[in-house]
XYZ file of C-alpha atoms in Angstrom:
694
model
C 0.000 0.000 0.000
C 1.230 3.469 -0.903
C 0.746 4.893 2.591
C 2.191 1.918 4.377
C 5.299 2.191 2.238
C 5.582 5.953 2.984
C 5.014 5.572 6.744
C 7.191 2.488 7.147
C 9.904 3.986 4.969
C 9.894 7.144 7.100
C 10.250 5.100 10.316
C 12.943 2.902 8.707
C 14.929 5.901 7.469
C 14.666 7.644 10.848
C 15.868 4.414 12.466
C 18.797 4.249 10.043
C 19.784 7.864 10.758
C 19.469 7.238 14.517
C 21.767 4.206 14.180
C 24.376 6.181 12.205
C 24.146 9.046 14.708
C 24.655 6.596 17.572
C 27.520 4.823 15.793
C 29.307 8.083 14.966
C 28.711 9.409 18.492
C 30.349 6.277 19.940
C 33.286 6.558 17.524
C 33.776 10.211 18.505
C 33.617 9.191 22.166
C 36.213 6.438 21.621
C 38.345 8.884 19.646
C 38.172 11.323 22.561
C 38.993 8.599 25.106
C 41.966 7.419 22.993
C 43.436 10.924 22.678
C 42.710 11.733 26.320
C 44.490 8.571 27.521
C 47.487 9.386 25.306
C 47.624 12.889 26.799
C 47.612 11.445 30.341
C 50.324 8.935 29.386
C 52.324 11.810 27.923
C 52.677 13.366 31.373
C 55.011 10.539 32.376
C 56.868 10.363 29.045
C 57.605 13.061 26.418
C 54.790 15.405 27.461
C 51.266 16.195 26.294
C 50.555 17.011 22.622
C 48.158 19.799 23.763
C 45.035 18.563 21.974
C 42.552 20.050 24.506
C 40.554 22.029 21.935
C 39.990 18.939 19.768
C 38.909 16.953 22.816
C 36.417 19.644 23.812
C 34.968 19.914 20.286
C 34.534 16.186 19.672
C 33.033 15.695 23.149
C 30.374 18.340 22.416
C 29.725 16.860 18.945
C 29.375 13.358 20.410
C 26.880 14.552 23.046
C 24.884 16.492 20.411
C 24.683 13.382 18.201
C 23.592 11.178 21.115
C 20.632 13.376 21.956
C 20.054 14.341 18.316
C 16.497 14.913 17.227
C 14.738 16.446 14.254
C 12.703 19.325 15.653
C 9.519 20.222 13.761
C 7.702 23.446 14.627
C 3.977 23.399 13.891
C 2.544 26.862 13.224
C -0.957 27.889 12.295
C -3.802 30.168 13.275
C -6.633 29.046 15.520
C -9.113 26.512 14.127
C -6.839 25.304 11.342
C -6.869 21.722 12.616
C -3.259 21.684 13.859
C -3.929 19.213 16.665
C -5.959 16.954 14.342
C -3.068 17.016 11.865
C -0.550 16.140 14.601
C -2.719 13.329 15.909
C -2.986 11.948 12.350
C 0.791 12.258 11.893
C 1.623 10.337 15.079
C -1.336 7.951 14.707
C -2.884 8.561 18.122
C -5.591 10.862 19.510
C -3.115 12.524 21.827
C -3.528 16.311 21.639
C -6.860 18.110 22.235
C -8.569 18.185 18.840
C -12.270 18.594 19.559
C -14.191 21.106 17.492
C -13.827 23.782 20.160
C -10.749 23.774 22.391
C -7.518 25.571 21.371
C -4.171 24.536 22.850
C -3.179 27.644 24.793
C 0.470 26.944 25.647
C 3.501 26.115 23.547
C 3.724 22.306 23.733
C 6.825 20.204 23.063
C 6.002 16.614 22.131
C 8.927 14.233 22.604
C 9.642 10.583 23.319
C 9.323 9.220 26.832
C 9.063 5.640 28.038
C 6.055 6.687 30.159
C 3.136 8.970 29.331
C 3.461 12.248 31.206
C 3.063 16.003 30.880
C 5.391 18.497 32.578
C 4.481 22.188 32.790
C 7.498 24.538 32.913
C 6.905 27.965 34.459
C 8.655 31.273 33.830
C 8.302 32.690 37.323
C 10.718 30.431 39.193
C 8.083 27.860 40.192
C 9.090 24.200 40.113
C 7.911 22.254 37.020
C 4.553 20.559 37.587
C 3.635 17.058 36.388
C 0.100 16.313 35.212
C -1.765 13.449 33.643
C -3.204 13.902 30.141
C -6.775 14.499 31.177
C -5.817 17.294 33.565
C -3.532 18.844 30.947
C -6.330 18.904 28.368
C -8.747 20.284 30.942
C -6.484 22.992 32.382
C -4.548 24.237 29.343
C -7.046 24.372 26.494
C -9.452 27.257 26.004
C -12.481 28.065 23.894
C -11.707 29.890 20.581
C -13.969 32.803 21.595
C -11.974 33.238 24.791
C -8.723 32.925 22.832
C -9.908 35.644 20.433
C -10.865 37.907 23.355
C -7.459 37.419 24.989
C -5.756 38.156 21.662
C -7.669 41.426 21.303
C -6.774 42.385 24.869
C -3.130 41.473 24.190
C -3.142 39.004 27.075
C -1.799 35.484 27.311
C -4.051 32.710 28.566
C -1.416 31.422 30.997
C 1.187 34.177 31.450
C 3.158 32.217 34.083
C 3.649 29.166 31.790
C 6.773 28.963 29.636
C 5.990 25.706 27.811
C 4.647 22.195 28.355
C 6.519 18.976 27.578
C 4.397 15.986 26.596
C 6.314 12.700 26.759
C 4.824 9.689 25.049
C 6.052 6.224 23.991
C 5.396 6.614 20.246
C 7.526 5.078 17.490
C 7.833 8.302 15.473
C 9.079 10.185 18.547
C 11.347 7.333 19.630
C 13.076 7.398 16.252
C 14.138 11.008 16.726
C 11.245 13.356 15.897
C 10.423 16.173 18.323
C 7.322 18.260 17.621
C 6.712 21.773 18.909
C 3.073 22.847 18.751
C 2.809 26.626 18.981
C -0.438 28.436 19.873
C -2.056 30.717 17.226
C -0.359 33.377 15.105
C -1.550 36.416 17.045
C 0.996 39.189 17.459
C 1.388 38.732 21.200
C 2.564 35.179 20.633
C 4.638 36.111 17.594
C 6.638 38.478 19.727
C 7.098 35.837 22.404
C 10.824 35.161 22.588
C 10.467 31.405 23.042
C 8.153 31.052 20.052
C 10.401 33.123 17.783
C 13.407 31.287 19.167
C 11.881 28.056 17.894
C 11.304 29.583 14.439
C 15.077 30.132 14.219
C 15.993 26.818 15.837
C 13.988 24.057 14.234
C 14.819 21.759 11.338
C 11.541 22.435 9.551
C 8.353 24.452 10.019
C 5.000 22.803 9.316
C 2.648 25.703 8.569
C -0.961 24.492 8.801
C -3.598 26.370 6.791
C -7.219 25.598 5.947
C -8.696 25.080 2.491
C -11.898 26.924 3.430
C -9.937 30.037 4.531
C -7.210 30.411 1.925
C -4.300 32.645 2.995
C -5.980 35.011 5.425
C -4.551 38.454 6.137
C -3.219 37.189 9.502
C -1.416 34.294 7.818
C 0.010 36.512 5.080
C 1.229 39.020 7.668
C 2.901 36.315 9.784
C 4.659 34.805 6.763
C 5.823 38.217 5.584
C 7.007 39.343 9.027
C 8.637 36.210 10.424
C 9.287 33.687 7.639
C 10.037 35.627 4.441
C 13.667 35.889 3.360
C 15.032 34.119 6.431
C 16.214 30.898 4.784
C 13.796 28.724 6.774
C 12.517 25.354 5.542
C 8.717 25.513 5.506
C 6.164 22.840 4.561
C 2.701 24.303 3.907
C -0.106 21.923 4.827
C -3.511 22.897 3.448
C -5.811 21.091 5.832
C -9.460 20.013 5.387
C -9.063 19.677 1.608
C -11.924 17.158 1.674
C -14.259 19.992 2.726
C -13.838 21.752 -0.625
C -16.207 19.189 -2.075
C -18.671 19.475 0.815
C -18.990 23.252 0.386
C -20.351 22.903 -3.183
C -24.047 22.981 -4.084
C -23.617 19.692 -5.916
C -20.752 17.789 -4.223
C -21.046 15.039 -6.833
C -20.415 17.329 -9.818
C -16.917 16.277 -10.905
C -16.384 19.359 -13.112
C -17.483 21.727 -10.351
C -15.172 20.013 -7.830
C -12.257 20.236 -10.247
C -12.964 23.892 -10.977
C -13.267 24.805 -7.252
C -10.039 22.953 -6.393
C -8.129 24.620 -9.228
C -9.309 28.084 -8.127
C -8.096 27.331 -4.607
C -4.764 26.032 -5.870
C -4.238 29.280 -7.780
C -4.894 31.344 -4.631
C -2.452 29.298 -2.558
C 0.198 29.297 -5.284
C -0.048 33.073 -5.731
C 0.586 33.540 -1.995
C 3.023 30.732 -1.200
C 5.238 30.358 -4.278
C 7.824 32.888 -3.046
C 8.376 30.794 0.105
C 9.168 27.708 -1.979
C 12.335 28.929 -3.664
C 15.713 27.454 -2.677
C 18.834 28.750 -4.439
C 16.702 29.942 -7.343
C 14.937 26.559 -7.689
C 11.164 26.241 -7.491
C 10.310 23.424 -5.026
C 6.588 24.254 -4.616
C 5.476 20.646 -5.241
C 7.867 19.399 -2.525
C 6.660 21.939 0.040
C 2.865 22.433 -0.393
C 0.446 19.578 0.363
C -3.349 19.218 0.329
C -4.335 17.172 3.391
C -7.446 15.656 4.914
C -6.248 15.213 8.493
C -9.547 14.128 10.003
C -9.895 11.319 7.441
C -6.297 10.225 8.018
C -6.802 10.261 11.786
C -10.000 8.197 11.623
C -8.265 5.632 9.417
C -5.167 5.411 11.617
C -7.143 5.083 14.844
C -8.932 2.050 13.385
C -5.749 0.624 11.875
C -2.276 2.181 12.389
C -1.208 0.605 9.080
C -4.254 1.830 7.133
C -3.915 2.949 3.532
C -4.009 6.770 3.628
C -4.202 7.258 -0.134
C -6.417 10.236 -0.917
C -5.608 12.039 2.349
C -2.392 13.671 1.083
C -0.347 12.138 3.923
C 1.765 9.668 1.881
C 3.140 12.455 -0.360
C 3.752 14.786 2.577
C 5.503 12.138 4.673
C 7.648 11.136 1.711
C 8.776 14.743 1.178
C 9.406 15.297 4.904
C 11.363 12.047 5.044
C 13.571 13.076 2.110
C 14.222 16.468 3.644
C 15.042 15.262 7.169
C 16.853 11.960 6.645
C 18.785 13.012 3.560
C 19.372 16.763 3.463
C 19.432 17.647 7.163
C 20.864 14.411 8.570
C 23.690 14.292 6.041
C 24.649 17.928 6.771
C 24.730 17.153 10.512
C 26.773 13.958 10.085
C 29.151 15.625 7.628
C 30.026 18.077 10.388
C 30.801 15.230 12.810
C 33.035 13.657 10.162
C 34.833 17.007 9.663
C 35.548 17.248 13.411
C 36.837 13.665 13.497
C 39.128 14.300 10.510
C 40.354 17.464 12.176
C 41.147 15.733 15.491
C 42.973 12.885 13.722
C 44.970 15.286 11.521
C 45.980 17.372 14.539
C 47.061 14.219 16.393
C 49.142 12.976 13.441
C 50.690 16.414 12.867
C 51.609 16.725 16.570
C 53.177 13.238 16.498
C 55.027 14.218 13.295
C 56.504 17.256 15.083
C 57.296 15.375 18.297
C 59.216 12.346 16.946
C 62.151 14.267 15.296
C 62.536 16.346 18.480
C 62.934 13.285 20.736
C 66.608 13.009 19.637
C 67.466 16.652 20.494
C 69.212 17.470 23.753
C 67.844 20.242 25.966
C 70.036 23.044 24.566
C 69.407 22.159 20.932
C 65.673 21.880 21.647
C 65.727 25.362 23.247
C 67.529 26.728 20.167
C 64.913 25.242 17.836
C 62.034 26.530 19.960
C 63.588 30.028 19.991
C 64.070 29.859 16.219
C 60.292 29.682 15.629
C 59.459 32.689 17.819
C 59.195 34.987 14.733
C 56.660 32.552 13.212
C 54.577 32.597 16.385
C 54.583 36.394 16.132
C 53.282 36.009 12.564
C 50.417 33.860 13.903
C 49.448 36.536 16.437
C 49.699 39.147 13.657
C 47.237 37.129 11.545
C 44.912 36.963 14.569
C 45.234 40.732 15.114
C 44.607 41.492 11.422
C 41.461 39.392 11.355
C 40.341 40.871 14.665
C 40.786 44.408 13.267
C 38.766 43.468 10.187
C 35.950 42.121 12.383
C 35.975 45.329 14.469
C 35.933 47.504 11.334
C 33.006 45.498 9.946
C 31.275 45.712 13.343
C 31.618 49.503 13.555
C 30.545 50.025 9.937
C 27.517 47.734 10.215
C 26.436 49.042 13.649
C 26.505 52.622 12.371
C 24.932 51.797 9.026
C 22.100 49.651 10.418
C 21.244 51.921 13.370
C 21.216 54.887 10.967
C 19.012 52.922 8.573
C 16.596 52.265 11.477
C 16.621 55.961 12.394
C 15.888 57.061 8.804
C 13.261 54.354 8.370
C 11.379 55.444 11.492
C 11.587 59.160 10.620
C 10.223 58.427 7.121
C 7.182 56.480 8.346
C 5.132 59.682 8.319
C 5.751 60.188 4.583
C 3.912 57.006 3.582
C 1.588 56.649 6.582
C -1.648 57.593 4.783
C -1.236 55.018 2.018
C 0.352 52.373 4.301
C -2.396 52.598 6.928
C -5.181 52.001 4.406
C -4.853 48.208 4.633
C -5.438 48.294 8.413
C -8.644 50.364 8.300
C -11.343 47.902 7.138
C -11.628 46.604 10.721
C -12.376 50.107 12.045
C -16.063 50.893 12.325
C -15.767 54.666 12.573
C -19.382 55.292 13.557
C -18.927 52.995 16.576
C -16.756 55.687 18.104
C -19.649 58.117 18.165
C -21.759 55.612 20.071
C -20.805 55.677 23.745
C -21.601 52.004 24.201
C -19.193 50.946 21.465
C -16.423 53.468 22.060
C -14.282 51.044 24.061
C -14.502 48.408 21.325
C -13.590 51.033 18.715
C -10.552 52.140 20.760
C -9.435 48.500 21.060
C -9.809 48.021 17.262
C -7.917 51.258 16.588
C -5.118 50.197 18.938
C -4.929 46.794 17.227
C -4.750 48.477 13.787
C -1.802 50.595 14.940
C -0.105 47.625 16.534
C -0.377 45.653 13.305
C 0.879 48.615 11.300
C 3.913 49.125 13.614
C 4.643 45.369 13.843
C 4.615 45.032 10.049
C 6.794 48.094 9.601
C 9.346 46.935 12.197
C 9.393 43.413 10.710
C 9.989 44.793 7.203
C 12.938 46.834 8.460
C 14.326 43.891 10.498
C 14.449 41.762 7.334
C 16.614 44.336 5.511
C 18.863 44.600 8.599
C 19.254 40.799 8.694
C 20.195 40.735 5.003
C 22.889 43.368 5.587
C 24.309 41.486 8.596
C 24.223 38.191 6.704
C 26.145 39.745 3.789
C 28.731 41.136 6.237
C 29.237 37.708 7.847
C 29.599 36.100 4.405
C 32.374 38.586 3.670
C 34.058 37.764 6.997
C 33.708 34.072 6.133
C 35.674 34.663 2.916
C 38.316 36.588 4.873
C 38.515 33.746 7.416
C 39.355 31.344 4.571
C 42.172 33.647 3.378
C 43.574 34.245 6.869
C 43.295 30.504 7.503
C 45.392 29.741 4.394
C 48.074 32.242 5.538
C 47.966 30.747 9.039
C 48.513 27.242 7.608
C 51.585 28.420 5.678
C 53.129 29.791 8.883
C 52.368 26.641 10.915
C 54.042 24.591 8.162
C 57.102 26.843 8.429
C 57.142 26.219 12.195
C 57.028 22.448 11.633
C 59.817 22.618 8.998
C 62.064 24.674 11.297
C 61.468 22.404 14.276
C 61.852 19.071 12.491
C 64.250 20.054 9.719
C 61.926 18.275 7.287
C 59.687 19.717 4.608
C 55.958 19.364 5.302
C 54.225 17.098 2.801
C 51.197 18.853 1.329
C 48.110 16.654 1.622
C 47.143 15.778 -1.947
C 44.176 13.620 -0.999
C 41.521 14.530 -3.590
C 38.717 13.990 -1.099
C 40.089 16.833 1.034
C 38.807 20.228 0.009
C 40.305 23.593 0.895
C 37.710 23.690 3.692
C 38.986 20.375 5.109
C 42.525 21.756 5.213
C 41.556 25.040 6.901
C 42.636 25.474 10.543
C 39.865 24.568 12.988
C 39.340 28.174 14.092
C 38.882 29.194 10.433
C 36.322 26.411 9.878
C 34.317 27.831 12.784
C 34.712 31.402 11.500
C 33.604 30.291 8.027
C 30.368 28.917 9.491
C 31.250 25.295 8.703
C 30.999 24.126 12.294
C 28.181 24.599 14.752
C 28.901 23.364 18.252
C 25.854 24.685 19.983
C 25.883 24.793 23.749
C 22.563 26.658 23.649
C 19.344 25.226 24.978
C 15.723 25.730 24.144
C 13.165 23.846 26.228
C 15.842 21.397 27.273
C 17.358 20.524 23.885
C 20.353 21.826 21.991
C 19.419 24.215 19.215
C 19.173 22.998 15.645
C 20.846 25.938 13.903
C 24.067 25.658 11.909
C 27.031 27.976 11.958
C 27.426 31.100 14.070
C 24.133 31.897 15.775
C 23.906 35.681 15.271
C 20.151 35.607 14.611
C 19.381 34.667 18.206
C 21.585 37.473 19.542
C 19.692 39.877 17.293
C 16.359 38.373 18.330
C 17.090 38.901 22.026
C 17.853 42.569 21.392
C 15.076 43.237 18.890
C 12.439 41.835 21.239
C 13.792 44.372 23.719
C 13.909 47.128 21.093
C 11.059 47.394 21.560
C 8.767 46.846 18.888
C 6.420 46.279 21.850
C 7.425 49.439 23.695
C 7.216 51.548 20.520
C 3.693 50.241 19.888
C 2.507 50.876 23.438
C 3.899 54.394 23.497
C 2.664 55.372 20.034
C -0.859 54.017 20.431
C -1.171 55.497 23.919
C -0.273 58.940 22.578
C -2.475 58.691 19.467
C -5.773 57.575 20.993
C -6.479 60.836 22.859
C -6.036 63.346 19.993
C -7.834 61.050 17.516
C -10.764 60.835 19.922
C -11.007 64.628 20.159
C -10.818 64.971 16.375
C -13.631 62.454 15.844
C -15.851 64.010 18.527
C -15.790 67.275 16.584
C -17.635 65.645 13.697
C -21.392 65.169 13.378
C -23.165 61.834 13.425
C -24.284 60.121 10.236
C -23.226 57.929 7.372
C -22.113 60.940 5.316
C -19.646 61.838 8.051
C -18.074 58.345 8.170
C -15.765 58.973 5.219
C -14.818 62.386 6.582
C -14.200 60.787 9.992
C -11.913 58.208 8.417
C -9.880 60.945 6.730
C -9.770 62.918 9.966
C -8.578 59.857 11.847
C -5.685 59.256 9.430
C -4.775 62.970 9.326
C -4.702 63.274 13.133
C -2.870 59.957 13.528
C -0.203 61.087 11.052
C 0.190 64.446 12.775
C 0.648 62.830 16.214
C 2.860 60.053 14.836
C 5.229 62.554 13.219
C 5.567 64.361 16.563
C 6.616 61.167 18.315
C 8.827 59.542 15.637
C 12.039 61.557 16.345
C 11.944 60.377 19.967
C 11.531 56.721 18.881
C 14.262 57.100 16.248
C 16.756 58.546 18.740
C 15.973 56.257 21.677
C 15.760 52.975 19.802
C 18.563 53.476 17.270
C 21.010 53.054 20.196
C 19.453 49.656 20.994
C 19.832 48.687 17.326
C 23.478 49.832 17.382
C 24.168 47.731 20.502
C 22.380 44.677 19.036
C 24.425 44.694 15.829
C 27.635 45.416 17.751
C 27.001 42.439 20.051
C 26.555 40.119 17.025
C 30.052 40.951 15.771
C 31.603 41.167 19.248
C 30.447 37.660 20.167
C 31.781 36.383 16.813
C 35.140 38.087 17.455
C 35.349 36.708 21.009
C 34.905 33.129 19.787
C 37.276 33.531 16.808
C 40.007 35.136 18.953
C 39.576 32.514 21.676
C 39.931 29.704 19.147
C 43.034 31.262 17.527
C 44.555 31.915 20.969
C 43.814 28.326 21.992
C 45.575 27.069 18.870
C 48.667 29.264 19.374
C 48.806 28.352 23.089
C 48.482 24.632 22.257
C 51.339 24.822 19.739
C 53.593 26.556 22.258
C 52.686 24.293 25.173
C 53.268 21.206 22.994
C 56.918 22.334 22.736
C 57.158 23.515 26.342
C 55.781 20.171 27.567
C 58.550 18.282 25.738
C 61.240 20.674 26.993
C 60.032 20.367 30.597
C 60.073 16.548 30.363
C 63.569 16.531 28.830
C 64.834 18.763 31.634
C 63.486 16.460 34.338
C 63.767 12.905 33.004
C 65.279 10.544 30.483
C 62.770 9.835 27.682
C 62.727 6.317 26.279
C 62.680 6.943 22.536
C 61.683 3.400 21.544
C 58.731 3.197 23.901
C 57.569 6.652 22.723
C 57.751 5.599 19.074
C 55.715 2.526 19.931
C 53.193 4.594 21.944
C 52.753 7.107 19.110
C 52.405 4.333 16.535
C 49.608 2.751 18.592
C 47.928 6.136 19.117
C 48.039 6.892 15.389
C 46.614 3.470 14.483
C 43.809 3.806 17.038
C 42.667 7.270 15.971
C 42.809 6.297 12.287
C 40.749 3.185 13.069
C 37.997 5.311 14.701
C 38.084 7.787 11.815
C 37.728 4.964 9.276
C 34.638 3.716 11.127
C 33.151 7.216 10.960
C 34.020 7.542 7.248
C 32.447 4.126 6.544
C 29.231 4.916 8.457
C 28.894 8.228 6.613
C 29.685 6.720 3.177
C 27.245 3.840 3.719
C 24.429 6.282 4.491
C 25.227 8.274 1.330
C 25.347 5.070 -0.726
C 22.006 3.924 0.699
C 20.330 7.130 -0.455
C 22.113 6.882 -3.793
């Protein structure tokens, strides 16, 4: 059966990836243990080889692989059938999916040997464990209440950070973690945890509904938080089966076909731009028409049911390809790179050590002193790169904060035309009715909040593009500085050993493979995340500047700008509207008066916003580059220190003891064989996975 093949294949492929992850994690662990033991043995022989940085990196990589998961973030507005979709995906009626309730807290669904729910609080309270029934009862709310809370800009459970649902399900056991986010309202969108997940998941599953194609709220969310950010998004158009039910004659094949094609055109017009990767159109691999309720009913009766006609086989096939091929291979390639790096560093250190075993103390001192000028060259390369980072930092901080300032000051110039799209919700005549004035004020405030949120999001996207371009430029510089650094370290080796360094001509090694480890990190080739989000390491790759920016930009204050601006505008607008008469003829005039007064008051306040917040923008951008520089400089310093201490360790040992050359040669030979053996196992596991996927 088509579905059975898709579902079973997905589970099988996840299992295969989990096995390779586990195998490579164990090899990295054994590699670390082998090098660590050799370093300890070195203390009583010719001294340590100073491989601490490699040990630290492969230990982190091994731990990350062991707890490796594919994190899927499920986004969607209220009443889109997200919980029904998730229940159909996992094959169990687990999350609340009745017609009415809405899940009101961000919920992380992960594997656990026992069924349990843990609520994590943000106010210092201890996590609370609940059973499923209590969780469904306490943390789901009626859509009408959810809508009311959204309008009032309140959260249903302000003291709750997130909930973790653990469940013994095969899909979760094989390495899938699902994050179910509440609706797309702006309060939630600005929630740091929710946005943090957008930046730190492997894929986003954006659930929409066929009967409400691409609403304004959905379009705004996509434009503000997804567009242009290089995120992998699968669009799931739920309740596709209801297209037929909404027709006058649901049996009319031509009418069904015509209605479905019209819908497809609407979705394609709105979603096509989010389905471009490196100039390639992958719309058919990212947009799926689903009937989740049908799939769920079938799977509850029979977990192996044929889901043909529900859209699930195609979707699961595409998700499988994306996760177990593209993402898994990128993750495992990085582990292989770290293993190669550790083995190369070990072999190079052994290659430097062996010729120096024959030198007496004075000759060794002479050779060490002879490479002092080269070590100065290494620090010069570090200082040059550091200066370039600082120059880039200062230029970008100034440029981007100035761009924010100009952008804010220019909002008044386009306000009248820009604000038009936010006005349909405003029932002007309600203001003149005392009973409805409060509702009108709430609608007006919401319109301004949406306007300011959209404007800030549009600017943030241009800022991110500028920062990304600057880091790409620094990545290119890192490659050049890395090549210069390698030349100097080869000169050091030649001076110390009296032998010319053999250039590695292995065709499988690229320029990136040969780059120093600090340069690989600076080029964005390695991501050794120590960060945590709801108890799991983040899924991002490369230097994580987006989260630094996010932390600052949530503080910027899009929220504080909105509160201040709307608070100032409501009073004068009210006075302006009260001066007008009552009647339908006055409604248009009132609308014009509202926009005119709003613009006038906005222009008064914009210089204050521009001046106050541009400093926050400056600091945010500066911190992105400063944190990058700190890590780059630390890694270069670690490398220089390791190279020096490798020599100092040998000298110290020679000054205090007689070193048995034969036993050292034997020890190094064994060490080299052992690390190469572990690397070969890693190379084989990686190659076998590639061969399997063809």
